[in-house]
Short mmCIF file of C-alpha atoms in Angstrom, two decimals:
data_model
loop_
_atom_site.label_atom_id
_atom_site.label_comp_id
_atom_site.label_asym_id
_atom_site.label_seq_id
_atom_site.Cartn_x
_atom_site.Cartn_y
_atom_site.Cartn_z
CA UNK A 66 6.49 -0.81 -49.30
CA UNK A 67 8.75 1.08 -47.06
CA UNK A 68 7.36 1.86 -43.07
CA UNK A 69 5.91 5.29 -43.08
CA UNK A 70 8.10 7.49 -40.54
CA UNK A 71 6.53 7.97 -36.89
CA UNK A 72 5.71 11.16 -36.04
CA UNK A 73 8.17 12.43 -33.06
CA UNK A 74 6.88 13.72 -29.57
CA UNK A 75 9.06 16.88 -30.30
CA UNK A 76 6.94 17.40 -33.54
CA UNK A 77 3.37 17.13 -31.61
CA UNK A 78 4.99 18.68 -28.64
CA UNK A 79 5.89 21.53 -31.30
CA UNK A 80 2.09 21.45 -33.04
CA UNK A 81 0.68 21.28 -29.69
CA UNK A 82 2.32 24.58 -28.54
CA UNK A 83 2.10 26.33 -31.71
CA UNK A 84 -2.04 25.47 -31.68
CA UNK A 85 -1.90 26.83 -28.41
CA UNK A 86 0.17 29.99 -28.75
CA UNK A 87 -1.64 30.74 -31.77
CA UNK A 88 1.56 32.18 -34.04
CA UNK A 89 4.97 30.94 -34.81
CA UNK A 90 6.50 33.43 -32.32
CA UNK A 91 4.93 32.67 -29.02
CA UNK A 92 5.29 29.16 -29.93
CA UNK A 93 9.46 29.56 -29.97
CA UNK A 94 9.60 31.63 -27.19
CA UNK A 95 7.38 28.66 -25.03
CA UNK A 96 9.38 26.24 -26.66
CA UNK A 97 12.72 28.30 -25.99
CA UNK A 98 13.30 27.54 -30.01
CA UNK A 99 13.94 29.67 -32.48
CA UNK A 100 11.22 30.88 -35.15
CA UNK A 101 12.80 28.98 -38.14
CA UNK A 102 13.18 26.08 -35.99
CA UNK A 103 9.33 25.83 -35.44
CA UNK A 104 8.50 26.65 -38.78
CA UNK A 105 10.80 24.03 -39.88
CA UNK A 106 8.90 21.37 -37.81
CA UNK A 107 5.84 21.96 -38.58
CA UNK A 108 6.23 21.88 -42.01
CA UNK A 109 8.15 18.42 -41.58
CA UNK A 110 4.90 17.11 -39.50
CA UNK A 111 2.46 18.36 -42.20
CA UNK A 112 4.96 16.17 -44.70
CA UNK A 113 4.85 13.10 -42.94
CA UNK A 114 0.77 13.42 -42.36
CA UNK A 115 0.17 14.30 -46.13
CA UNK A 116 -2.51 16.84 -45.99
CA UNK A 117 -2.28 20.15 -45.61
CA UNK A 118 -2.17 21.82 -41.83
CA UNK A 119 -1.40 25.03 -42.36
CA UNK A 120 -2.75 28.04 -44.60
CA UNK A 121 0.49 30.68 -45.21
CA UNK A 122 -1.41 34.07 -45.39
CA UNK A 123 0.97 37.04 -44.90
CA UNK A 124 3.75 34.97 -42.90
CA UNK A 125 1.58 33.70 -40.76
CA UNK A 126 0.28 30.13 -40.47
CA UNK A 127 -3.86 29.70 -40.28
CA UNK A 128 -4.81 25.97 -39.03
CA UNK A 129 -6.64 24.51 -41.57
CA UNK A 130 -9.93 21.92 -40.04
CA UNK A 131 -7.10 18.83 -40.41
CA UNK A 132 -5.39 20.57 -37.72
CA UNK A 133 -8.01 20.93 -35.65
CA UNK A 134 -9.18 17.33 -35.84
CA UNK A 135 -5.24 15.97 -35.48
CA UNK A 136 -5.48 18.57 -32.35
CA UNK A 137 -8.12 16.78 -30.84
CA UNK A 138 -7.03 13.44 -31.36
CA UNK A 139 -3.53 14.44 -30.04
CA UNK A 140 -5.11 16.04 -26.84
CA UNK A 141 -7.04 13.03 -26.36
CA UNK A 142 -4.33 10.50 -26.27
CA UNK A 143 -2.30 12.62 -23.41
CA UNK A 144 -5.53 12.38 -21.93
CA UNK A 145 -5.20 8.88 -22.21
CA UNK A 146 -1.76 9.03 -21.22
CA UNK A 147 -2.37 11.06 -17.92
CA UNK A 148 -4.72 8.35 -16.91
CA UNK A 149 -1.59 5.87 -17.10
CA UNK A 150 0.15 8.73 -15.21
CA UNK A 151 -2.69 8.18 -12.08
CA UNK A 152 -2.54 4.60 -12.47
CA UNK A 153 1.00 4.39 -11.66
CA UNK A 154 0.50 6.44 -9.25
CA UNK A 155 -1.89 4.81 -7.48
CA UNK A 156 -0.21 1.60 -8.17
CA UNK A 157 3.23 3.19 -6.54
CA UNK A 158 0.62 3.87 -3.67
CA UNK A 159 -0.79 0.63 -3.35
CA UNK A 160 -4.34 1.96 -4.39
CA UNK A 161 -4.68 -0.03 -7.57
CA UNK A 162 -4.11 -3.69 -7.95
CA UNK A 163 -5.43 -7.13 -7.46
CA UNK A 164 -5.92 -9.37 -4.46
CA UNK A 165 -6.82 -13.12 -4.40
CA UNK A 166 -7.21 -14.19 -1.23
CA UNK A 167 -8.30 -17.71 0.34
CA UNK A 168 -9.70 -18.16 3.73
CA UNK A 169 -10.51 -20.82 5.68
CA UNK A 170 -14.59 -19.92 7.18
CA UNK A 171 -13.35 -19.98 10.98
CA UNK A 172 -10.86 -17.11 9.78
CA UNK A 173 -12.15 -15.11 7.17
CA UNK A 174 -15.72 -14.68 8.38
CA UNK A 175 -14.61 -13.58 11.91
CA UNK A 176 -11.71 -11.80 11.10
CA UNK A 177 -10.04 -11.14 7.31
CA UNK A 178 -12.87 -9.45 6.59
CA UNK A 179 -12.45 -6.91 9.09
CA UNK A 180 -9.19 -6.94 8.21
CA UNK A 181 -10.29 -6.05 4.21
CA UNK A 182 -12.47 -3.67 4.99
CA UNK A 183 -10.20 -1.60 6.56
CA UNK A 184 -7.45 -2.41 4.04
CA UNK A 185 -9.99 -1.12 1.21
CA UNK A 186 -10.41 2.13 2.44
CA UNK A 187 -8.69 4.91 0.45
CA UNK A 188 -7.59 1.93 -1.81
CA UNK A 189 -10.83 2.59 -4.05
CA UNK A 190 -9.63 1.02 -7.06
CA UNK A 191 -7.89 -2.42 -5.60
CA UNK A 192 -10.31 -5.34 -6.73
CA UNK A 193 -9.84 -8.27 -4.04
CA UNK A 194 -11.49 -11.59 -4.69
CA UNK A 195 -11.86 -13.59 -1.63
CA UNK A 196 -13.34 -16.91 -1.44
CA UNK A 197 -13.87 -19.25 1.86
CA UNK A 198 -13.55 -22.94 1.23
CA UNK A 199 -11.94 -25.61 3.20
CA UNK A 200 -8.48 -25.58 4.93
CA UNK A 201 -7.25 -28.73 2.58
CA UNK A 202 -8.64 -26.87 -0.23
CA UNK A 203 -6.84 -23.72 0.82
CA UNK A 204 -4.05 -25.37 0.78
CA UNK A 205 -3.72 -26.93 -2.37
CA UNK A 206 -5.03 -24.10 -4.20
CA UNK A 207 -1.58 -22.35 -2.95
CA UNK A 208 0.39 -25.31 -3.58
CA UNK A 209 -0.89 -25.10 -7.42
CA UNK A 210 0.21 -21.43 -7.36
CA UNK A 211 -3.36 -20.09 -7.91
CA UNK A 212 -3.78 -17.54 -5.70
CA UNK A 213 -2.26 -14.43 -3.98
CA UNK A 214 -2.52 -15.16 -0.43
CA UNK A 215 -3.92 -18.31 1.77
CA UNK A 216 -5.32 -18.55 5.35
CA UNK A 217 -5.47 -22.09 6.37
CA UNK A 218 -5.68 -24.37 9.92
CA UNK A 219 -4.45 -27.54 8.49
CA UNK A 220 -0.34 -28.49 9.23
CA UNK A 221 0.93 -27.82 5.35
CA UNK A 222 4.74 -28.55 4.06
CA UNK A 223 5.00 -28.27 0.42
CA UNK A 224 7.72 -27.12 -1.30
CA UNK A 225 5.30 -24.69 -2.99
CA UNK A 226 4.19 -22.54 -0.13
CA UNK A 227 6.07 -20.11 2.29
CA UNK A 228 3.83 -20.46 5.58
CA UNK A 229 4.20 -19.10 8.65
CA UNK A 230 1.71 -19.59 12.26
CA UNK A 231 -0.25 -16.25 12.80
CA UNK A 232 -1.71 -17.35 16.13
CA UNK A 233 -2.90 -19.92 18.55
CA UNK A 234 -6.58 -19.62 19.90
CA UNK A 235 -8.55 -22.28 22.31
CA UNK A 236 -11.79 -23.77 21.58
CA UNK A 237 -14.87 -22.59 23.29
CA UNK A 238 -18.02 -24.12 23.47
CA UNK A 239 -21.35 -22.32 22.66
CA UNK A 240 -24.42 -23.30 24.36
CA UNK A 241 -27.95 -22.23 23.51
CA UNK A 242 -29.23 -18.97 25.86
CA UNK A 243 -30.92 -20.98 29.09
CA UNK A 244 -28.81 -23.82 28.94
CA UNK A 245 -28.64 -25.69 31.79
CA UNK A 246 -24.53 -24.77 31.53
CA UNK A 247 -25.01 -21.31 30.52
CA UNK A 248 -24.38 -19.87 33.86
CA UNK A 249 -20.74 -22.34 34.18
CA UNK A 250 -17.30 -20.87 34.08
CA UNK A 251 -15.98 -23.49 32.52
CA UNK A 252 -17.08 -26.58 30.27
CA UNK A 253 -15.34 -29.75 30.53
CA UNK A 254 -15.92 -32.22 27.98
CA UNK A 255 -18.04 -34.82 30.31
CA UNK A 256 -20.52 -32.02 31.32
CA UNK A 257 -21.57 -32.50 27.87
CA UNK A 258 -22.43 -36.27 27.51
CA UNK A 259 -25.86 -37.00 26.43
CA UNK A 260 -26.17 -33.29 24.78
CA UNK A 261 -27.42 -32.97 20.86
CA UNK A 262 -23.61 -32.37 19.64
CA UNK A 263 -23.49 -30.05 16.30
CA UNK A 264 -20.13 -31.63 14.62
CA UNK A 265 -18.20 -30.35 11.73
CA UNK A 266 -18.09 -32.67 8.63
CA UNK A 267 -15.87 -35.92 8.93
CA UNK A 268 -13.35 -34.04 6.22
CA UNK A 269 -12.51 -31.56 8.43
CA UNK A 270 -9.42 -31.61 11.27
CA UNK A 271 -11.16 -29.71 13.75
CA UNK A 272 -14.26 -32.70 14.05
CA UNK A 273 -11.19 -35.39 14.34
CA UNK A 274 -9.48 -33.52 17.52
CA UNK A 275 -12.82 -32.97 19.20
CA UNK A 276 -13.88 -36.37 18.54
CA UNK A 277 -10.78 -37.83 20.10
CA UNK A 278 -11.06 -35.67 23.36
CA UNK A 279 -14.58 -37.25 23.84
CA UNK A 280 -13.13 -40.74 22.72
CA UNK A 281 -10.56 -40.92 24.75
CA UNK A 282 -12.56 -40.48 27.68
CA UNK A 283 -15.18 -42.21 26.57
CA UNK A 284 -18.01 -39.47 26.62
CA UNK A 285 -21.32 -40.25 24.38
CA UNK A 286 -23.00 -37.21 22.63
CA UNK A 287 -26.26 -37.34 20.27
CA UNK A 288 -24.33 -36.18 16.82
CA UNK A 289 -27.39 -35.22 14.96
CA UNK A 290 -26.63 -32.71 13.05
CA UNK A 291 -23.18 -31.70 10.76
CA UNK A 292 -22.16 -28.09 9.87
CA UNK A 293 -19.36 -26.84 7.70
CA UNK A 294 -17.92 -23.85 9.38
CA UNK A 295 -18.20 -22.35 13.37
CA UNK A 296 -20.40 -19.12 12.08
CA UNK A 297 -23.68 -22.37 10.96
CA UNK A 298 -22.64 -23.92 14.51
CA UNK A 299 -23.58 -20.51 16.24
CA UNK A 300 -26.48 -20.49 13.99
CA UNK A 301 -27.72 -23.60 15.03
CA UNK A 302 -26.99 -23.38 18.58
CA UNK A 303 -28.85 -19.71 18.90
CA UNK A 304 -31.43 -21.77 17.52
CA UNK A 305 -31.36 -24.31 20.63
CA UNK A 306 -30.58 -27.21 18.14
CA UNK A 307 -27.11 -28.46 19.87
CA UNK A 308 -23.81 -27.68 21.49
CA UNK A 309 -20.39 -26.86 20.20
CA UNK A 310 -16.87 -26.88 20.19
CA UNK A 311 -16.15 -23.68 17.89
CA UNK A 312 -13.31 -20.85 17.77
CA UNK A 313 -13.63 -18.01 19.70
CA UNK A 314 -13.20 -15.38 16.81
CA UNK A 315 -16.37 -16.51 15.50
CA UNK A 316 -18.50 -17.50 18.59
CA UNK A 317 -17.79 -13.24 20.28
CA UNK A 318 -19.51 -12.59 16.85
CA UNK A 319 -22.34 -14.97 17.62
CA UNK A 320 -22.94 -13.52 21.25
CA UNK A 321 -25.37 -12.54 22.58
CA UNK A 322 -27.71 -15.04 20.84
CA UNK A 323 -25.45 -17.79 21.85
CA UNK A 324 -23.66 -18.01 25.56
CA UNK A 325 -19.89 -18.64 24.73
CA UNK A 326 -17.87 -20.90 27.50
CA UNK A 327 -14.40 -21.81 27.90
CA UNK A 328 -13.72 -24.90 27.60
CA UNK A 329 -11.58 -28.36 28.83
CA UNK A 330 -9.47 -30.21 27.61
CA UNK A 331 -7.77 -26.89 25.74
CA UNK A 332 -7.99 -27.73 21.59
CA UNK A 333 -6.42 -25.10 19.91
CA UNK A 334 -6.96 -23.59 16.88
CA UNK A 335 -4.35 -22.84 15.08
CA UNK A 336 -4.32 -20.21 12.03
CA UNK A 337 -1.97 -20.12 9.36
CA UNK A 338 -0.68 -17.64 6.76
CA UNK A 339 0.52 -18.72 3.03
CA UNK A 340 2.21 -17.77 0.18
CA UNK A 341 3.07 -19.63 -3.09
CA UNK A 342 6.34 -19.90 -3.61
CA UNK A 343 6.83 -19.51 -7.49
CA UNK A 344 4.04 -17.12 -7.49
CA UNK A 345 5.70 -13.33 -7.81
CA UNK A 346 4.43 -11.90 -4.75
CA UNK A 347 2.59 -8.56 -5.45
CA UNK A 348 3.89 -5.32 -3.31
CA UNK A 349 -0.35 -5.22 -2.70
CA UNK A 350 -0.54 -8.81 -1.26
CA UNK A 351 2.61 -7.95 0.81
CA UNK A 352 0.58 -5.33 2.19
CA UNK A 353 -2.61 -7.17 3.25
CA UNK A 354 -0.16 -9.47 5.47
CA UNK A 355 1.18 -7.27 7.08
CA UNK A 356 -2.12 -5.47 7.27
CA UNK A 357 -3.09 -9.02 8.85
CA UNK A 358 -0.25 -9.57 11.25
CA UNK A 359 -0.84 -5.70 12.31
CA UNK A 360 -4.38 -7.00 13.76
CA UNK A 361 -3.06 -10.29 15.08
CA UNK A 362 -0.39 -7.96 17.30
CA UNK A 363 -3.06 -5.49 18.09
CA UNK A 364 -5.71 -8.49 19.26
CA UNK A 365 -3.15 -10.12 21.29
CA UNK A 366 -2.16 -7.27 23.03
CA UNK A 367 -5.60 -6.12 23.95
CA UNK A 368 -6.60 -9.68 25.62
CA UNK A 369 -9.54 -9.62 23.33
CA UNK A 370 -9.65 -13.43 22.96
CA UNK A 371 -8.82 -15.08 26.02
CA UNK A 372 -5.54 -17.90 25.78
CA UNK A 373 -4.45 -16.31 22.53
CA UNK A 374 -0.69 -16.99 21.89
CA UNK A 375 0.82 -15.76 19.15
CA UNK A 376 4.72 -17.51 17.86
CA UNK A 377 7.61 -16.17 19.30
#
């Protein structure tokens, strides 16, 4: 059975105006056309539908109720197609898209999602998905090529992942409100032997290099309890259950129900940015970076977060 022939857009462009126009003539003079021209397309679009269109009364042509229901079908699909027209639009604008985004807790609950939340105004229809997990999960997760964009503190060379250092921030340690070291200027790492130590989980690099500061100089603290991230050692700590050794994005958060301290020996924590590799970067996720090295410049400049260094 042979294909049926498509109708053209110059023969619904043509029924569209004559519909409009209401006779043969206005529809040639919109359509800059001759009469016999539109005649002869319409009558080739009532051929390849099968029905009839058109009632011929006196030289003019009378829309039959098929012509009124293929009218309202057509006007609905360039409805449909100016919706397309304002997604592309808003696409070309970076205002519609998808964002997957993995943080490590330390950075996305102090800062990324300030950084979102800015980056989602006016972009109304951009659907982000951001999850926190750990930096070795991070990571790999970008390694495998599963997600947009990845915000890490572990050291990470793969051949899969474009990374680059965001920033450099010290440890601070946060002390319950009426500590006996609440009032100090500084906290060095044997002030705090004896004290109920809150300790990231043995998994994670940040509980290794505080460890080894008090190791190496042979400092004894009560590790009672374990957290995951710096926002539950804040918790706790508020809470007068322990000390700790956290990052300073999260701990200015914290204050004032803990009392945040600089501390000694510096530990620094140090926040990456990463990309997969064979993963097409989107012109959206592109945008969130540099949305995210726009606050890095503007935090650094403004001293917010004392000893921050940024590369060079």
């Amino acid at each position: 059975m042979a294909a049926q022939p498509r109708i053209s857009p110059r023969q619904l462009d043509a029924f569209c105006t004559f519909m409009e126009a209401g006779t043969v003539t206005a529809a040639a003079v919109r359509l800059r056309i001759s009469q016999s021209a539109v005649s002869k397309i319409l009558r080739g679009l009532e051929e390849q539908v099968g029905c009839v269109l058109f009632l011929r009364e006196s030289r003019r042509l009378i829309p039959t109720r098929e012509a009124q229901l293929l009218r309202r079908e057509v006007d609905r699909i360039f409805q449909g197609l100016d919706g397309v027209d304002g997604f592309i639009r808003n696409l070309r604008n970076l205002e519609e898209g998808e964002l997957e985004i993995l943080a490590t807790p330390a950075l996305g609950e102090a800062f990324l999602f300030d950084v979102l939340a800015d980056f989602a105004q006016n972009r109304g229809n951009v659907r982000a998905s951001f999850q926190l997990r750990h930096s070795h999960v991070v990571n790999q997760r970008i390694a495998d090529q599963q997600s947009d964009l990845g915000f890490s503190m572990l050291p990470f060379d793969h051949p899969g992942v474009i990374g680059e250092d965001l920033f450099h921030v010290p440890a601070v340690c946060v002390l319950p409100v009426g500590h006996r070291l609440a009032a100090a200027p500084l906290v060095r790492a044997q002030d705090l032997r004896g004290e109920t130590f809150l300790s990231f989980s043995r998994d994670a690099r940040m509980r290794h290099l505080v460890d080894a500061v008090f190791e190496q100089q042979h400092i004894v603290r009560r590790l009672q309890h374990e957290i995951y991230s710096s926002f539950e050692a804040c918790a706790l700590a508020a809470r007068g259950l322990g000390v700790a050794i956290v990052d300073p994005l999260t701990a200015r958060q914290a204050e004032p129900s803990v009392v945040v301290v600089p501390f000694e020996p510096r530990i620094d924590y140090t926040f990456k940015a990463m990309r997969p590799r064979f993963r097409e970067s989107s012109r959206l996720a592109e945008a969130f970076l540099d949305a995210v090295r726009t606050k890095v410049s503007e935090m650094a400049a403004s001293d917010a977060i004392a000893g921050m260094r940024c590369p060079d």
